[in-house]
Amino acid sequence: MRIVLILLVLALTACGGGQAVAPVGTYKKPIKTSTKAVTAPAIYTVKRGDTLFSISWRYGYDHKSLAKINDIKSPYTIYVGQKLRFKSTKSAVTKKKYTKLTTSTKKVTTTTSPSNKRLTWRWPTSGKILSTYSKSAAGRKGIDI
């Protein structure tokens, strides 16, 4: 029994002995980011490998609004050589005219009659209450039945 215990202790100490340090590197060169703003052309010709999403991302547009301007339906399929417009050629959207609602000055009085039903309390289960709620005891957030 002692030999098994000694072997077990030796095995456990052998497993936990080393302290391996993770290699950490520092980078001195900052990552260069492009700060050039790319302006969208009036008309863009689709090239091989382009997607509607990539084109709209490149020029700062939402792909759904670009599809709407060019009357492209879902699944937003575009073809090589297709011309895409970035500005809508449709006339300005006219605002809808709303009529002002007139409010009535009549006072409406309603009376509520008391309900004739008698309400009774029912326990969700039957049984003897073994313990009640306790703020101090952990895990006792209700009653034990």
Coordinates of C-alpha atoms in Angstrom, one line a residue:
M1 CA 0.0 0.0 0.0
R2 CA 2.9 2.4 0.9
I3 CA 4.6 1.6 -2.4
V4 CA 1.4 2.5 -4.4
L5 CA 1.1 5.7 -2.5
I6 CA 4.7 6.7 -3.0
L7 CA 4.4 5.9 -6.8
L8 CA 1.3 8.0 -7.0
V9 CA 2.9 11.0 -5.3
L10 CA 6.0 10.7 -7.5
A11 CA 3.8 10.5 -10.6
L12 CA 1.8 13.6 -9.7
T13 CA 4.9 15.6 -8.8
A14 CA 6.5 14.6 -12.1
C15 CA 3.5 15.9 -14.1
G16 CA 3.4 19.3 -12.5
G17 CA 7.0 20.3 -12.2
G18 CA 7.8 22.4 -15.2
Q19 CA 7.1 26.1 -15.8
A20 CA 6.8 26.8 -19.5
V21 CA 6.7 30.4 -20.4
A22 CA 4.7 31.3 -23.5
P23 CA 6.8 33.0 -26.2
V24 CA 5.9 36.7 -26.5
G25 CA 7.1 38.8 -29.3
T26 CA 6.9 42.6 -29.7
Y27 CA 6.4 44.3 -33.0
K28 CA 8.1 47.6 -33.5
K29 CA 6.6 48.5 -36.9
P30 CA 3.1 50.0 -36.7
I31 CA 0.6 48.6 -39.1
K32 CA -0.1 50.9 -41.9
T33 CA -3.7 51.6 -42.8
S34 CA -5.0 53.3 -45.8
T35 CA -6.5 56.7 -45.1
K36 CA -7.4 57.5 -48.7
A37 CA -11.1 58.0 -49.2
V38 CA -12.2 56.3 -52.4
T39 CA -14.9 58.2 -54.1
A40 CA -17.5 56.3 -56.1
P41 CA -17.7 56.9 -59.8
A42 CA -21.0 57.9 -61.4
I43 CA -21.1 54.6 -63.2
Y44 CA -19.1 51.5 -62.3
T45 CA -18.5 48.7 -64.8
V46 CA -18.6 45.2 -63.1
K47 CA -15.3 43.3 -63.5
R48 CA -14.6 39.6 -63.1
G49 CA -14.6 38.6 -59.4
D50 CA -16.7 41.6 -58.3
T51 CA -19.7 41.1 -56.1
L52 CA -22.4 43.7 -55.3
F53 CA -21.3 43.5 -51.6
S54 CA -17.6 44.1 -52.4
I55 CA -18.4 47.0 -54.7
S56 CA -20.7 48.7 -52.2
W57 CA -18.1 48.1 -49.4
R58 CA -15.3 49.6 -51.5
Y59 CA -17.2 52.8 -52.1
G60 CA -18.9 53.1 -48.7
Y61 CA -22.5 52.1 -49.7
D62 CA -24.9 49.7 -48.3
H63 CA -25.4 46.7 -50.7
K64 CA -29.1 46.9 -50.4
S65 CA -29.3 50.5 -51.3
L66 CA -27.0 50.0 -54.3
A67 CA -29.2 47.2 -55.4
K68 CA -32.3 49.3 -55.1
I69 CA -30.7 52.2 -57.1
N70 CA -29.9 49.7 -59.9
D71 CA -33.1 47.7 -59.7
I72 CA -31.3 44.4 -58.7
K73 CA -33.5 41.9 -56.9
S74 CA -32.4 39.4 -54.3
P75 CA -30.1 37.3 -54.5
Y76 CA -28.3 40.4 -55.9
T77 CA -26.7 38.7 -59.0
I78 CA -24.5 41.0 -61.1
Y79 CA -22.7 40.2 -64.4
V80 CA -19.3 41.1 -65.9
G81 CA -19.7 44.3 -68.0
Q82 CA -22.9 45.4 -66.2
K83 CA -23.0 49.1 -65.4
L84 CA -23.9 50.1 -61.9
R85 CA -25.1 53.6 -60.9
F86 CA -24.2 55.0 -57.5
K87 CA -26.7 57.9 -57.5
S88 CA -30.4 57.5 -58.1
T89 CA -31.7 59.1 -61.3
K90 CA -35.2 59.1 -60.0
S91 CA -36.8 62.4 -59.0
A92 CA -36.8 63.4 -55.4
V93 CA -39.2 61.6 -53.2
T94 CA -42.2 63.6 -52.5
K95 CA -43.3 63.9 -49.0
K96 CA -46.7 62.5 -48.1
K97 CA -49.1 65.0 -46.8
Y98 CA -50.7 64.1 -43.5
T99 CA -53.9 65.6 -42.3
K100 CA -54.0 66.7 -38.7
L101 CA -56.3 64.6 -36.6
T102 CA -59.0 66.5 -34.8
T103 CA -59.6 65.5 -31.2
S104 CA -63.0 65.3 -29.7
T105 CA -63.7 67.3 -26.6
K106 CA -66.5 65.0 -25.4
K107 CA -65.8 63.2 -22.2
V108 CA -66.6 59.6 -22.3
T109 CA -67.5 58.0 -19.0
T110 CA -67.5 54.3 -18.5
T111 CA -68.5 52.5 -15.5
T112 CA -67.1 49.1 -14.5
S113 CA -69.2 46.7 -12.7
P114 CA -67.7 44.4 -10.1
S115 CA -67.1 40.8 -11.3
N116 CA -69.5 38.2 -9.9
K117 CA -66.8 35.6 -9.8
R118 CA -65.3 34.6 -6.5
L119 CA -61.6 34.2 -6.6
T120 CA -59.9 31.5 -4.6
W121 CA -56.3 30.8 -3.9
R122 CA -54.9 27.5 -5.0
W123 CA -51.4 26.2 -4.1
P124 CA -49.5 24.8 -7.1
T125 CA -49.0 21.6 -5.3
S126 CA -50.0 19.8 -2.1
G127 CA -47.8 18.8 0.7
K128 CA -46.3 19.9 4.0
I129 CA -43.9 22.9 3.9
L130 CA -40.5 21.7 5.0
S131 CA -38.6 25.0 4.8
T132 CA -39.2 28.6 3.8
Y133 CA -37.4 31.4 2.0
S134 CA -34.1 32.6 3.6
K135 CA -31.9 35.5 2.6
S136 CA -28.9 34.2 4.5
A137 CA -28.9 30.5 3.5
A138 CA -27.5 30.0 0.0
G139 CA -29.8 28.2 -2.4
R140 CA -33.0 28.8 -0.4
K141 CA -34.8 31.2 -2.7
G142 CA -38.2 29.6 -2.3
I143 CA -40.1 27.1 -0.2
D144 CA -39.4 23.4 0.0
I145 CA -42.5 21.2 0.0

